[in-house]
Amino acid sequence: MEDEGIDAGVSCGHCDAICCRLTVVLMPEDDVPAHLTDHTERGLHVMARDEEGWCVAVDPLRMCCSIYDQRPSVCRKFAMGSPYCRHVRQTHHDQLRRGIPLTMY
């Protein structure tokens, strides 16, 4: 059943965690530990990413956000199974089928 555009059949446990590899632009009100952030060449304050493109706040052993209670506002708005979530997942899977690796900017 879909409630307000949310597909209950979508589960983070069966995903490539594409959302955890998107560029997360921080807002002034976000209270994220400074050592987990970075600045882009254009001066945007963003969540830092590791050498594989993962958000550095992702706990690699548990595959979940290590700062969940302090996560950025954009992460709070990203709903599992939402139309945007499904679009990002579909784009990623289409690219994989065509042999295009995941690239994030």
PDB file of N, CA and C in Angstrom:
ATOM      1  N   MET A   1       0.841  -1.186   0.000  1.00  0.00           N
ATOM      2  CA  MET A   1       0.000   0.000   0.000  1.00  0.00           C
ATOM      3  C   MET A   1       0.881   1.243   0.000  1.00  0.00           C
ATOM      4  N   GLU A   2       0.498   2.241  -0.789  1.00  0.00           N
ATOM      5  CA  GLU A   2       1.256   3.481  -0.828  1.00  0.00           C
ATOM      6  C   GLU A   2       0.522   4.543  -0.031  1.00  0.00           C
ATOM      7  N   ASP A   3       1.241   5.206   0.856  1.00  0.00           N
ATOM      8  CA  ASP A   3       0.694   6.276   1.669  1.00  0.00           C
ATOM      9  C   ASP A   3       1.461   7.547   1.357  1.00  0.00           C
ATOM     10  N   GLU A   4       0.785   8.532   0.749  1.00  0.00           N
ATOM     11  CA  GLU A   4       1.421   9.796   0.384  1.00  0.00           C
ATOM     12  C   GLU A   4       2.646   9.587  -0.503  1.00  0.00           C
ATOM     13  N   GLY A   5       2.574   8.664  -1.442  1.00  0.00           N
ATOM     14  CA  GLY A   5       3.668   8.431  -2.366  1.00  0.00           C
ATOM     15  C   GLY A   5       4.746   7.509  -1.856  1.00  0.00           C
ATOM     16  N   ILE A   6       4.603   6.988  -0.646  1.00  0.00           N
ATOM     17  CA  ILE A   6       5.605   6.084  -0.073  1.00  0.00           C
ATOM     18  C   ILE A   6       5.259   4.653  -0.477  1.00  0.00           C
ATOM     19  N   ASP A   7       6.226   3.954  -1.034  1.00  0.00           N
ATOM     20  CA  ASP A   7       6.059   2.551  -1.402  1.00  0.00           C
ATOM     21  C   ASP A   7       6.585   1.699  -0.252  1.00  0.00           C
ATOM     22  N   ALA A   8       5.677   1.049   0.457  1.00  0.00           N
ATOM     23  CA  ALA A   8       6.056   0.237   1.620  1.00  0.00           C
ATOM     24  C   ALA A   8       6.905  -0.975   1.228  1.00  0.00           C
ATOM     25  N   GLY A   9       6.945  -1.321  -0.041  1.00  0.00           N
ATOM     26  CA  GLY A   9       7.746  -2.449  -0.501  1.00  0.00           C
ATOM     27  C   GLY A   9       9.228  -2.144  -0.609  1.00  0.00           C
ATOM     28  N   VAL A  10       9.590  -0.884  -0.492  1.00  0.00           N
ATOM     29  CA  VAL A  10      11.000  -0.479  -0.568  1.00  0.00           C
ATOM     30  C   VAL A  10      11.602  -0.571   0.819  1.00  0.00           C
ATOM     31  N   SER A  11      12.753  -1.217   0.909  1.00  0.00           N
ATOM     32  CA  SER A  11      13.417  -1.406   2.192  1.00  0.00           C
ATOM     33  C   SER A  11      14.894  -1.067   2.070  1.00  0.00           C
ATOM     34  N   CYS A  12      15.396  -0.329   3.031  1.00  0.00           N
ATOM     35  CA  CYS A  12      16.834  -0.007   3.038  1.00  0.00           C
ATOM     36  C   CYS A  12      17.678  -1.279   3.135  1.00  0.00           C
ATOM     37  N   GLY A  13      17.126  -2.325   3.742  1.00  0.00           N
ATOM     38  CA  GLY A  13      17.850  -3.580   3.886  1.00  0.00           C
ATOM     39  C   GLY A  13      18.073  -4.307   2.573  1.00  0.00           C
ATOM     40  N   HIS A  14      17.344  -3.901   1.528  1.00  0.00           N
ATOM     41  CA  HIS A  14      17.477  -4.535   0.216  1.00  0.00           C
ATOM     42  C   HIS A  14      17.850  -3.498  -0.835  1.00  0.00           C
ATOM     43  N   CYS A  15      18.727  -2.611  -0.460  1.00  0.00           N
ATOM     44  CA  CYS A  15      19.089  -1.497  -1.340  1.00  0.00           C
ATOM     45  C   CYS A  15      20.606  -1.372  -1.376  1.00  0.00           C
ATOM     46  N   ASP A  16      21.075  -0.664  -2.389  1.00  0.00           N
ATOM     47  CA  ASP A  16      22.509  -0.387  -2.488  1.00  0.00           C
ATOM     48  C   ASP A  16      22.888   0.874  -1.728  1.00  0.00           C
ATOM     49  N   ALA A  17      21.957   1.402  -0.922  1.00  0.00           N
ATOM     50  CA  ALA A  17      22.184   2.617  -0.113  1.00  0.00           C
ATOM     51  C   ALA A  17      22.658   3.775  -0.969  1.00  0.00           C
ATOM     52  N   ILE A  18      22.017   3.941  -2.099  1.00  0.00           N
ATOM     53  CA  ILE A  18      22.381   5.026  -2.996  1.00  0.00           C
ATOM     54  C   ILE A  18      22.252   6.369  -2.296  1.00  0.00           C
ATOM     55  N   CYS A  19      21.242   6.517  -1.432  1.00  0.00           N
ATOM     56  CA  CYS A  19      21.052   7.793  -0.727  1.00  0.00           C
ATOM     57  C   CYS A  19      22.262   8.134   0.131  1.00  0.00           C
ATOM     58  N   CYS A  20      22.979   7.140   0.600  1.00  0.00           N
ATOM     59  CA  CYS A  20      24.160   7.379   1.445  1.00  0.00           C
ATOM     60  C   CYS A  20      25.384   7.738   0.620  1.00  0.00           C
ATOM     61  N   ARG A  21      25.198   7.872  -0.693  1.00  0.00           N
ATOM     62  CA  ARG A  21      26.287   8.286  -1.570  1.00  0.00           C
ATOM     63  C   ARG A  21      25.938   9.547  -2.353  1.00  0.00           C
ATOM     64  N   LEU A  22      24.784  10.134  -2.040  1.00  0.00           N
ATOM     65  CA  LEU A  22      24.421  11.403  -2.665  1.00  0.00           C
ATOM     66  C   LEU A  22      25.161  12.540  -1.973  1.00  0.00           C
ATOM     67  N   THR A  23      25.328  13.651  -2.665  1.00  0.00           N
ATOM     68  CA  THR A  23      25.930  14.821  -2.049  1.00  0.00           C
ATOM     69  C   THR A  23      24.914  15.427  -1.090  1.00  0.00           C
ATOM     70  N   VAL A  24      25.309  15.575   0.155  1.00  0.00           N
ATOM     71  CA  VAL A  24      24.436  16.143   1.183  1.00  0.00           C
ATOM     72  C   VAL A  24      24.942  17.540   1.515  1.00  0.00           C
ATOM     73  N   VAL A  25      24.203  18.522   1.048  1.00  0.00           N
ATOM     74  CA  VAL A  25      24.539  19.908   1.330  1.00  0.00           C
ATOM     75  C   VAL A  25      23.980  20.255   2.702  1.00  0.00           C
ATOM     76  N   LEU A  26      24.846  20.788   3.548  1.00  0.00           N
ATOM     77  CA  LEU A  26      24.447  21.129   4.908  1.00  0.00           C
ATOM     78  C   LEU A  26      23.840  22.529   4.969  1.00  0.00           C
ATOM     79  N   MET A  27      22.840  22.666   5.806  1.00  0.00           N
ATOM     80  CA  MET A  27      22.186  23.941   6.044  1.00  0.00           C
ATOM     81  C   MET A  27      22.781  24.567   7.314  1.00  0.00           C
ATOM     82  N   PRO A  28      22.696  25.877   7.471  1.00  0.00           N
ATOM     83  CA  PRO A  28      23.267  26.526   8.662  1.00  0.00           C
ATOM     84  C   PRO A  28      22.745  25.943   9.979  1.00  0.00           C
ATOM     85  N   GLU A  29      21.508  25.495   9.998  1.00  0.00           N
ATOM     86  CA  GLU A  29      20.933  24.959  11.236  1.00  0.00           C
ATOM     87  C   GLU A  29      21.348  23.516  11.534  1.00  0.00           C
ATOM     88  N   ASP A  30      22.011  22.849  10.603  1.00  0.00           N
ATOM     89  CA  ASP A  30      22.456  21.475  10.837  1.00  0.00           C
ATOM     90  C   ASP A  30      23.573  21.458  11.876  1.00  0.00           C
ATOM     91  N   ASP A  31      23.486  20.522  12.803  1.00  0.00           N
ATOM     92  CA  ASP A  31      24.456  20.405  13.896  1.00  0.00           C
ATOM     93  C   ASP A  31      25.235  19.104  13.743  1.00  0.00           C
ATOM     94  N   VAL A  32      26.007  19.038  12.689  1.00  0.00           N
ATOM     95  CA  VAL A  32      26.792  17.845  12.366  1.00  0.00           C
ATOM     96  C   VAL A  32      28.217  18.054  12.865  1.00  0.00           C
ATOM     97  N   PRO A  33      28.823  17.027  13.481  1.00  0.00           N
ATOM     98  CA  PRO A  33      30.218  17.167  13.916  1.00  0.00           C
ATOM     99  C   PRO A  33      31.119  17.612  12.750  1.00  0.00           C
ATOM    100  N   ALA A  34      31.914  18.631  12.989  1.00  0.00           N
ATOM    101  CA  ALA A  34      32.742  19.244  11.938  1.00  0.00           C
ATOM    102  C   ALA A  34      33.679  18.248  11.253  1.00  0.00           C
ATOM    103  N   HIS A  35      34.170  17.249  11.988  1.00  0.00           N
ATOM    104  CA  HIS A  35      35.117  16.310  11.373  1.00  0.00           C
ATOM    105  C   HIS A  35      34.450  15.396  10.334  1.00  0.00           C
ATOM    106  N   LEU A  36      33.135  15.456  10.228  1.00  0.00           N
ATOM    107  CA  LEU A  36      32.405  14.649   9.244  1.00  0.00           C
ATOM    108  C   LEU A  36      31.978  15.470   8.033  1.00  0.00           C
ATOM    109  N   THR A  37      32.448  16.712   7.979  1.00  0.00           N
ATOM    110  CA  THR A  37      32.034  17.593   6.890  1.00  0.00           C
ATOM    111  C   THR A  37      33.215  17.988   6.013  1.00  0.00           C
ATOM    112  N   ASP A  38      32.878  18.583   4.887  1.00  0.00           N
ATOM    113  CA  ASP A  38      33.885  19.001   3.918  1.00  0.00           C
ATOM    114  C   ASP A  38      33.314  20.204   3.169  1.00  0.00           C
ATOM    115  N   HIS A  39      34.123  20.813   2.343  1.00  0.00           N
ATOM    116  CA  HIS A  39      33.673  21.899   1.468  1.00  0.00           C
ATOM    117  C   HIS A  39      34.014  21.516   0.038  1.00  0.00           C
ATOM    118  N   THR A  40      33.067  21.747  -0.873  1.00  0.00           N
ATOM    119  CA  THR A  40      33.306  21.457  -2.281  1.00  0.00           C
ATOM    120  C   THR A  40      34.167  22.550  -2.891  1.00  0.00           C
ATOM    121  N   GLU A  41      34.612  22.339  -4.122  1.00  0.00           N
ATOM    122  CA  GLU A  41      35.397  23.340  -4.831  1.00  0.00           C
ATOM    123  C   GLU A  41      34.616  24.643  -4.983  1.00  0.00           C
ATOM    124  N   ARG A  42      33.292  24.530  -4.985  1.00  0.00           N
ATOM    125  CA  ARG A  42      32.440  25.721  -5.131  1.00  0.00           C
ATOM    126  C   ARG A  42      32.059  26.326  -3.781  1.00  0.00           C
ATOM    127  N   GLY A  43      32.628  25.779  -2.707  1.00  0.00           N
ATOM    128  CA  GLY A  43      32.412  26.347  -1.389  1.00  0.00           C
ATOM    129  C   GLY A  43      31.188  25.854  -0.632  1.00  0.00           C
ATOM    130  N   LEU A  44      30.509  24.851  -1.158  1.00  0.00           N
ATOM    131  CA  LEU A  44      29.355  24.305  -0.445  1.00  0.00           C
ATOM    132  C   LEU A  44      29.814  23.477   0.747  1.00  0.00           C
ATOM    133  N   HIS A  45      29.145  23.630   1.868  1.00  0.00           N
ATOM    134  CA  HIS A  45      29.425  22.840   3.062  1.00  0.00           C
ATOM    135  C   HIS A  45      28.621  21.557   2.944  1.00  0.00           C
ATOM    136  N   VAL A  46      29.308  20.421   2.893  1.00  0.00           N
ATOM    137  CA  VAL A  46      28.671  19.131   2.629  1.00  0.00           C
ATOM    138  C   VAL A  46      29.147  18.069   3.619  1.00  0.00           C
ATOM    139  N   MET A  47      28.414  16.965   3.667  1.00  0.00           N
ATOM    140  CA  MET A  47      28.894  15.796   4.402  1.00  0.00           C
ATOM    141  C   MET A  47      30.081  15.238   3.621  1.00  0.00           C
ATOM    142  N   ALA A  48      31.120  14.883   4.334  1.00  0.00           N
ATOM    143  CA  ALA A  48      32.304  14.296   3.698  1.00  0.00           C
ATOM    144  C   ALA A  48      31.984  12.880   3.235  1.00  0.00           C
ATOM    145  N   ARG A  49      32.743  12.423   2.258  1.00  0.00           N
ATOM    146  CA  ARG A  49      32.589  11.056   1.760  1.00  0.00           C
ATOM    147  C   ARG A  49      33.937  10.353   1.785  1.00  0.00           C
ATOM    148  N   ASP A  50      33.865   9.039   1.954  1.00  0.00           N
ATOM    149  CA  ASP A  50      35.103   8.260   1.968  1.00  0.00           C
ATOM    150  C   ASP A  50      35.572   8.003   0.543  1.00  0.00           C
ATOM    151  N   GLU A  51      36.661   7.275   0.401  1.00  0.00           N
ATOM    152  CA  GLU A  51      37.260   7.027  -0.914  1.00  0.00           C
ATOM    153  C   GLU A  51      36.354   6.238  -1.853  1.00  0.00           C
ATOM    154  N   GLU A  52      35.342   5.558  -1.321  1.00  0.00           N
ATOM    155  CA  GLU A  52      34.398   4.812  -2.165  1.00  0.00           C
ATOM    156  C   GLU A  52      33.117   5.599  -2.423  1.00  0.00           C
ATOM    157  N   GLY A  53      33.049   6.827  -1.911  1.00  0.00           N
ATOM    158  CA  GLY A  53      31.893   7.668  -2.158  1.00  0.00           C
ATOM    159  C   GLY A  53      30.800   7.610  -1.108  1.00  0.00           C
ATOM    160  N   TRP A  54      30.998   6.819  -0.053  1.00  0.00           N
ATOM    161  CA  TRP A  54      30.007   6.700   1.012  1.00  0.00           C
ATOM    162  C   TRP A  54      30.098   7.885   1.956  1.00  0.00           C
ATOM    163  N   CYS A  55      28.963   8.323   2.477  1.00  0.00           N
ATOM    164  CA  CYS A  55      28.941   9.343   3.516  1.00  0.00           C
ATOM    165  C   CYS A  55      29.764   8.812   4.693  1.00  0.00           C
ATOM    166  N   VAL A  56      30.628   9.640   5.241  1.00  0.00           N
ATOM    167  CA  VAL A  56      31.492   9.188   6.333  1.00  0.00           C
ATOM    168  C   VAL A  56      30.730   8.928   7.624  1.00  0.00           C
ATOM    169  N   ALA A  57      29.471   9.344   7.692  1.00  0.00           N
ATOM    170  CA  ALA A  57      28.671   9.076   8.892  1.00  0.00           C
ATOM    171  C   ALA A  57      28.069   7.672   8.888  1.00  0.00           C
ATOM    172  N   VAL A  58      28.187   6.961   7.778  1.00  0.00           N
ATOM    173  CA  VAL A  58      27.651   5.597   7.713  1.00  0.00           C
ATOM    174  C   VAL A  58      28.568   4.665   8.500  1.00  0.00           C
ATOM    175  N   ASP A  59      27.983   3.951   9.435  1.00  0.00           N
ATOM    176  CA  ASP A  59      28.716   2.935  10.203  1.00  0.00           C
ATOM    177  C   ASP A  59      28.844   1.710   9.300  1.00  0.00           C
ATOM    178  N   PRO A  60      30.051   1.386   8.832  1.00  0.00           N
ATOM    179  CA  PRO A  60      30.213   0.295   7.867  1.00  0.00           C
ATOM    180  C   PRO A  60      29.910  -1.098   8.435  1.00  0.00           C
ATOM    181  N   LEU A  61      29.987  -1.264   9.724  1.00  0.00           N
ATOM    182  CA  LEU A  61      29.697  -2.573  10.312  1.00  0.00           C
ATOM    183  C   LEU A  61      28.197  -2.827  10.428  1.00  0.00           C
ATOM    184  N   ARG A  62      27.460  -1.790  10.762  1.00  0.00           N
ATOM    185  CA  ARG A  62      26.012  -1.942  10.926  1.00  0.00           C
ATOM    186  C   ARG A  62      25.222  -1.397   9.744  1.00  0.00           C
ATOM    187  N   MET A  63      25.913  -0.722   8.801  1.00  0.00           N
ATOM    188  CA  MET A  63      25.292  -0.117   7.624  1.00  0.00           C
ATOM    189  C   MET A  63      24.110   0.771   8.003  1.00  0.00           C
ATOM    190  N   CYS A  64      24.389   1.690   8.928  1.00  0.00           N
ATOM    191  CA  CYS A  64      23.383   2.666   9.321  1.00  0.00           C
ATOM    192  C   CYS A  64      24.092   3.968   9.679  1.00  0.00           C
ATOM    193  N   CYS A  65      23.304   5.008   9.819  1.00  0.00           N
ATOM    194  CA  CYS A  65      23.862   6.324  10.120  1.00  0.00           C
ATOM    195  C   CYS A  65      24.355   6.365  11.561  1.00  0.00           C
ATOM    196  N   SER A  66      25.616   6.746  11.735  1.00  0.00           N
ATOM    197  CA  SER A  66      26.201   6.799  13.075  1.00  0.00           C
ATOM    198  C   SER A  66      25.816   8.077  13.825  1.00  0.00           C
ATOM    199  N   ILE A  67      25.243   9.046  13.112  1.00  0.00           N
ATOM    200  CA  ILE A  67      24.818  10.296  13.750  1.00  0.00           C
ATOM    201  C   ILE A  67      23.330  10.530  13.501  1.00  0.00           C
ATOM    202  N   TYR A  68      22.559   9.468  13.515  1.00  0.00           N
ATOM    203  CA  TYR A  68      21.146   9.528  13.141  1.00  0.00           C
ATOM    204  C   TYR A  68      20.400  10.659  13.847  1.00  0.00           C
ATOM    205  N   ASP A  69      20.596  10.842  15.139  1.00  0.00           N
ATOM    206  CA  ASP A  69      19.892  11.894  15.869  1.00  0.00           C
ATOM    207  C   ASP A  69      20.383  13.292  15.495  1.00  0.00           C
ATOM    208  N   GLN A  70      21.576  13.386  14.908  1.00  0.00           N
ATOM    209  CA  GLN A  70      22.149  14.668  14.481  1.00  0.00           C
ATOM    210  C   GLN A  70      22.210  14.784  12.958  1.00  0.00           C
ATOM    211  N   ARG A  71      21.575  13.862  12.250  1.00  0.00           N
ATOM    212  CA  ARG A  71      21.701  13.850  10.790  1.00  0.00           C
ATOM    213  C   ARG A  71      21.198  15.170  10.190  1.00  0.00           C
ATOM    214  N   PRO A  72      21.752  15.534   9.033  1.00  0.00           N
ATOM    215  CA  PRO A  72      21.376  16.791   8.383  1.00  0.00           C
ATOM    216  C   PRO A  72      19.888  16.836   8.026  1.00  0.00           C
ATOM    217  N   SER A  73      19.378  18.053   7.887  1.00  0.00           N
ATOM    218  CA  SER A  73      17.961  18.228   7.582  1.00  0.00           C
ATOM    219  C   SER A  73      17.568  17.562   6.267  1.00  0.00           C
ATOM    220  N   VAL A  74      18.439  17.594   5.273  1.00  0.00           N
ATOM    221  CA  VAL A  74      18.091  16.957   4.001  1.00  0.00           C
ATOM    222  C   VAL A  74      17.940  15.442   4.173  1.00  0.00           C
ATOM    223  N   CYS A  75      18.721  14.846   5.045  1.00  0.00           N
ATOM    224  CA  CYS A  75      18.593  13.415   5.318  1.00  0.00           C
ATOM    225  C   CYS A  75      17.287  13.120   6.055  1.00  0.00           C
ATOM    226  N   ARG A  76      16.877  14.026   6.903  1.00  0.00           N
ATOM    227  CA  ARG A  76      15.607  13.861   7.623  1.00  0.00           C
ATOM    228  C   ARG A  76      14.423  13.895   6.663  1.00  0.00           C
ATOM    229  N   LYS A  77      14.571  14.626   5.571  1.00  0.00           N
ATOM    230  CA  LYS A  77      13.485  14.755   4.592  1.00  0.00           C
ATOM    231  C   LYS A  77      13.471  13.621   3.571  1.00  0.00           C
ATOM    232  N   PHE A  78      14.568  12.888   3.449  1.00  0.00           N
ATOM    233  CA  PHE A  78      14.660  11.804   2.468  1.00  0.00           C
ATOM    234  C   PHE A  78      13.946  10.591   3.037  1.00  0.00           C
ATOM    235  N   ALA A  79      12.796  10.284   2.515  1.00  0.00           N
ATOM    236  CA  ALA A  79      11.988   9.181   3.036  1.00  0.00           C
ATOM    237  C   ALA A  79      12.202   7.903   2.233  1.00  0.00           C
ATOM    238  N   MET A  80      12.469   6.820   2.949  1.00  0.00           N
ATOM    239  CA  MET A  80      12.606   5.518   2.317  1.00  0.00           C
ATOM    240  C   MET A  80      11.314   5.194   1.574  1.00  0.00           C
ATOM    241  N   GLY A  81      11.435   4.852   0.313  1.00  0.00           N
ATOM    242  CA  GLY A  81      10.278   4.480  -0.488  1.00  0.00           C
ATOM    243  C   GLY A  81       9.540   5.650  -1.108  1.00  0.00           C
ATOM    244  N   SER A  82      10.044   6.878  -0.884  1.00  0.00           N
ATOM    245  CA  SER A  82       9.407   8.063  -1.459  1.00  0.00           C
ATOM    246  C   SER A  82       9.643   8.089  -2.972  1.00  0.00           C
ATOM    247  N   PRO A  83       8.905   8.922  -3.692  1.00  0.00           N
ATOM    248  CA  PRO A  83       9.143   9.020  -5.134  1.00  0.00           C
ATOM    249  C   PRO A  83      10.601   9.339  -5.470  1.00  0.00           C
ATOM    250  N   TYR A  84      11.243  10.252  -4.719  1.00  0.00           N
ATOM    251  CA  TYR A  84      12.646  10.586  -4.993  1.00  0.00           C
ATOM    252  C   TYR A  84      13.547   9.381  -4.736  1.00  0.00           C
ATOM    253  N   CYS A  85      13.326   8.681  -3.633  1.00  0.00           N
ATOM    254  CA  CYS A  85      14.092   7.475  -3.312  1.00  0.00           C
ATOM    255  C   CYS A  85      13.979   6.461  -4.452  1.00  0.00           C
ATOM    256  N   ARG A  86      12.761   6.219  -4.902  1.00  0.00           N
ATOM    257  CA  ARG A  86      12.544   5.241  -5.976  1.00  0.00           C
ATOM    258  C   ARG A  86      13.192   5.698  -7.277  1.00  0.00           C
ATOM    259  N   HIS A  87      13.152   7.010  -7.549  1.00  0.00           N
ATOM    260  CA  HIS A  87      13.774   7.539  -8.763  1.00  0.00           C
ATOM    261  C   HIS A  87      15.296   7.332  -8.727  1.00  0.00           C
ATOM    262  N   VAL A  88      15.923   7.658  -7.610  1.00  0.00           N
ATOM    263  CA  VAL A  88      17.371   7.499  -7.474  1.00  0.00           C
ATOM    264  C   VAL A  88      17.751   6.033  -7.623  1.00  0.00           C
ATOM    265  N   ARG A  89      16.998   5.146  -6.976  1.00  0.00           N
ATOM    266  CA  ARG A  89      17.269   3.703  -7.076  1.00  0.00           C
ATOM    267  C   ARG A  89      17.111   3.211  -8.511  1.00  0.00           C
ATOM    268  N   GLN A  90      16.023   3.638  -9.183  1.00  0.00           N
ATOM    269  CA  GLN A  90      15.768   3.192 -10.551  1.00  0.00           C
ATOM    270  C   GLN A  90      16.856   3.670 -11.503  1.00  0.00           C
ATOM    271  N   THR A  91      17.267   4.927 -11.353  1.00  0.00           N
ATOM    272  CA  THR A  91      18.342   5.465 -12.184  1.00  0.00           C
ATOM    273  C   THR A  91      19.619   4.656 -11.989  1.00  0.00           C
ATOM    274  N   HIS A  92      19.956   4.363 -10.733  1.00  0.00           N
ATOM    275  CA  HIS A  92      21.156   3.578 -10.429  1.00  0.00           C
ATOM    276  C   HIS A  92      21.077   2.189 -11.065  1.00  0.00           C
ATOM    277  N   HIS A  93      19.942   1.513 -10.904  1.00  0.00           N
ATOM    278  CA  HIS A  93      19.810   0.157 -11.457  1.00  0.00           C
ATOM    279  C   HIS A  93      19.833   0.171 -12.983  1.00  0.00           C
ATOM    280  N   ASP A  94      19.220   1.191 -13.600  1.00  0.00           N
ATOM    281  CA  ASP A  94      19.271   1.319 -15.060  1.00  0.00           C
ATOM    282  C   ASP A  94      20.707   1.510 -15.533  1.00  0.00           C
ATOM    283  N   GLN A  95      21.464   2.343 -14.817  1.00  0.00           N
ATOM    284  CA  GLN A  95      22.861   2.572 -15.195  1.00  0.00           C
ATOM    285  C   GLN A  95      23.697   1.315 -15.023  1.00  0.00           C
ATOM    286  N   LEU A  96      23.464   0.567 -13.946  1.00  0.00           N
ATOM    287  CA  LEU A  96      24.202  -0.682 -13.746  1.00  0.00           C
ATOM    288  C   LEU A  96      23.926  -1.667 -14.877  1.00  0.00           C
ATOM    289  N   ARG A  97      22.670  -1.765 -15.290  1.00  0.00           N
ATOM    290  CA  ARG A  97      22.316  -2.673 -16.398  1.00  0.00           C
ATOM    291  C   ARG A  97      23.021  -2.269 -17.687  1.00  0.00           C
ATOM    292  N   ARG A  98      23.278  -0.974 -17.847  1.00  0.00           N
ATOM    293  CA  ARG A  98      23.950  -0.478 -19.046  1.00  0.00           C
ATOM    294  C   ARG A  98      25.459  -0.420 -18.872  1.00  0.00           C
ATOM    295  N   GLY A  99      25.974  -0.858 -17.705  1.00  0.00           N
ATOM    296  CA  GLY A  99      27.417  -0.882 -17.475  1.00  0.00           C
ATOM    297  C   GLY A  99      28.003   0.444 -17.033  1.00  0.00           C
ATOM    298  N   ILE A 100      27.167   1.349 -16.541  1.00  0.00           N
ATOM    299  CA  ILE A 100      27.639   2.650 -16.085  1.00  0.00           C
ATOM    300  C   ILE A 100      27.826   2.572 -14.568  1.00  0.00           C
ATOM    301  N   PRO A 101      29.050   2.770 -14.083  1.00  0.00           N
ATOM    302  CA  PRO A 101      29.291   2.694 -12.633  1.00  0.00           C
ATOM    303  C   PRO A 101      28.685   3.880 -11.906  1.00  0.00           C
ATOM    304  N   LEU A 102      28.468   3.718 -10.622  1.00  0.00           N
ATOM    305  CA  LEU A 102      27.946   4.792  -9.776  1.00  0.00           C
ATOM    306  C   LEU A 102      28.964   5.917  -9.713  1.00  0.00           C
ATOM    307  N   THR A 103      28.537   7.114 -10.040  1.00  0.00           N
ATOM    308  CA  THR A 103      29.398   8.279  -9.897  1.00  0.00           C
ATOM    309  C   THR A 103      28.616   9.335  -9.163  1.00  0.00           C
ATOM    310  N   MET A 104      29.250   9.991  -8.240  1.00  0.00           N
ATOM    311  CA  MET A 104      28.622  11.048  -7.479  1.00  0.00           C
ATOM    312  C   MET A 104      29.485  12.291  -7.546  1.00  0.00           C
ATOM    313  N   TYR A 105      28.860  13.412  -7.529  1.00  0.00           N
ATOM    314  CA  TYR A 105      29.575  14.689  -7.608  1.00  0.00           C
ATOM    315  C   TYR A 105      29.414  15.459  -6.337  1.00  0.00           C
TER     316      TYR A 105
END
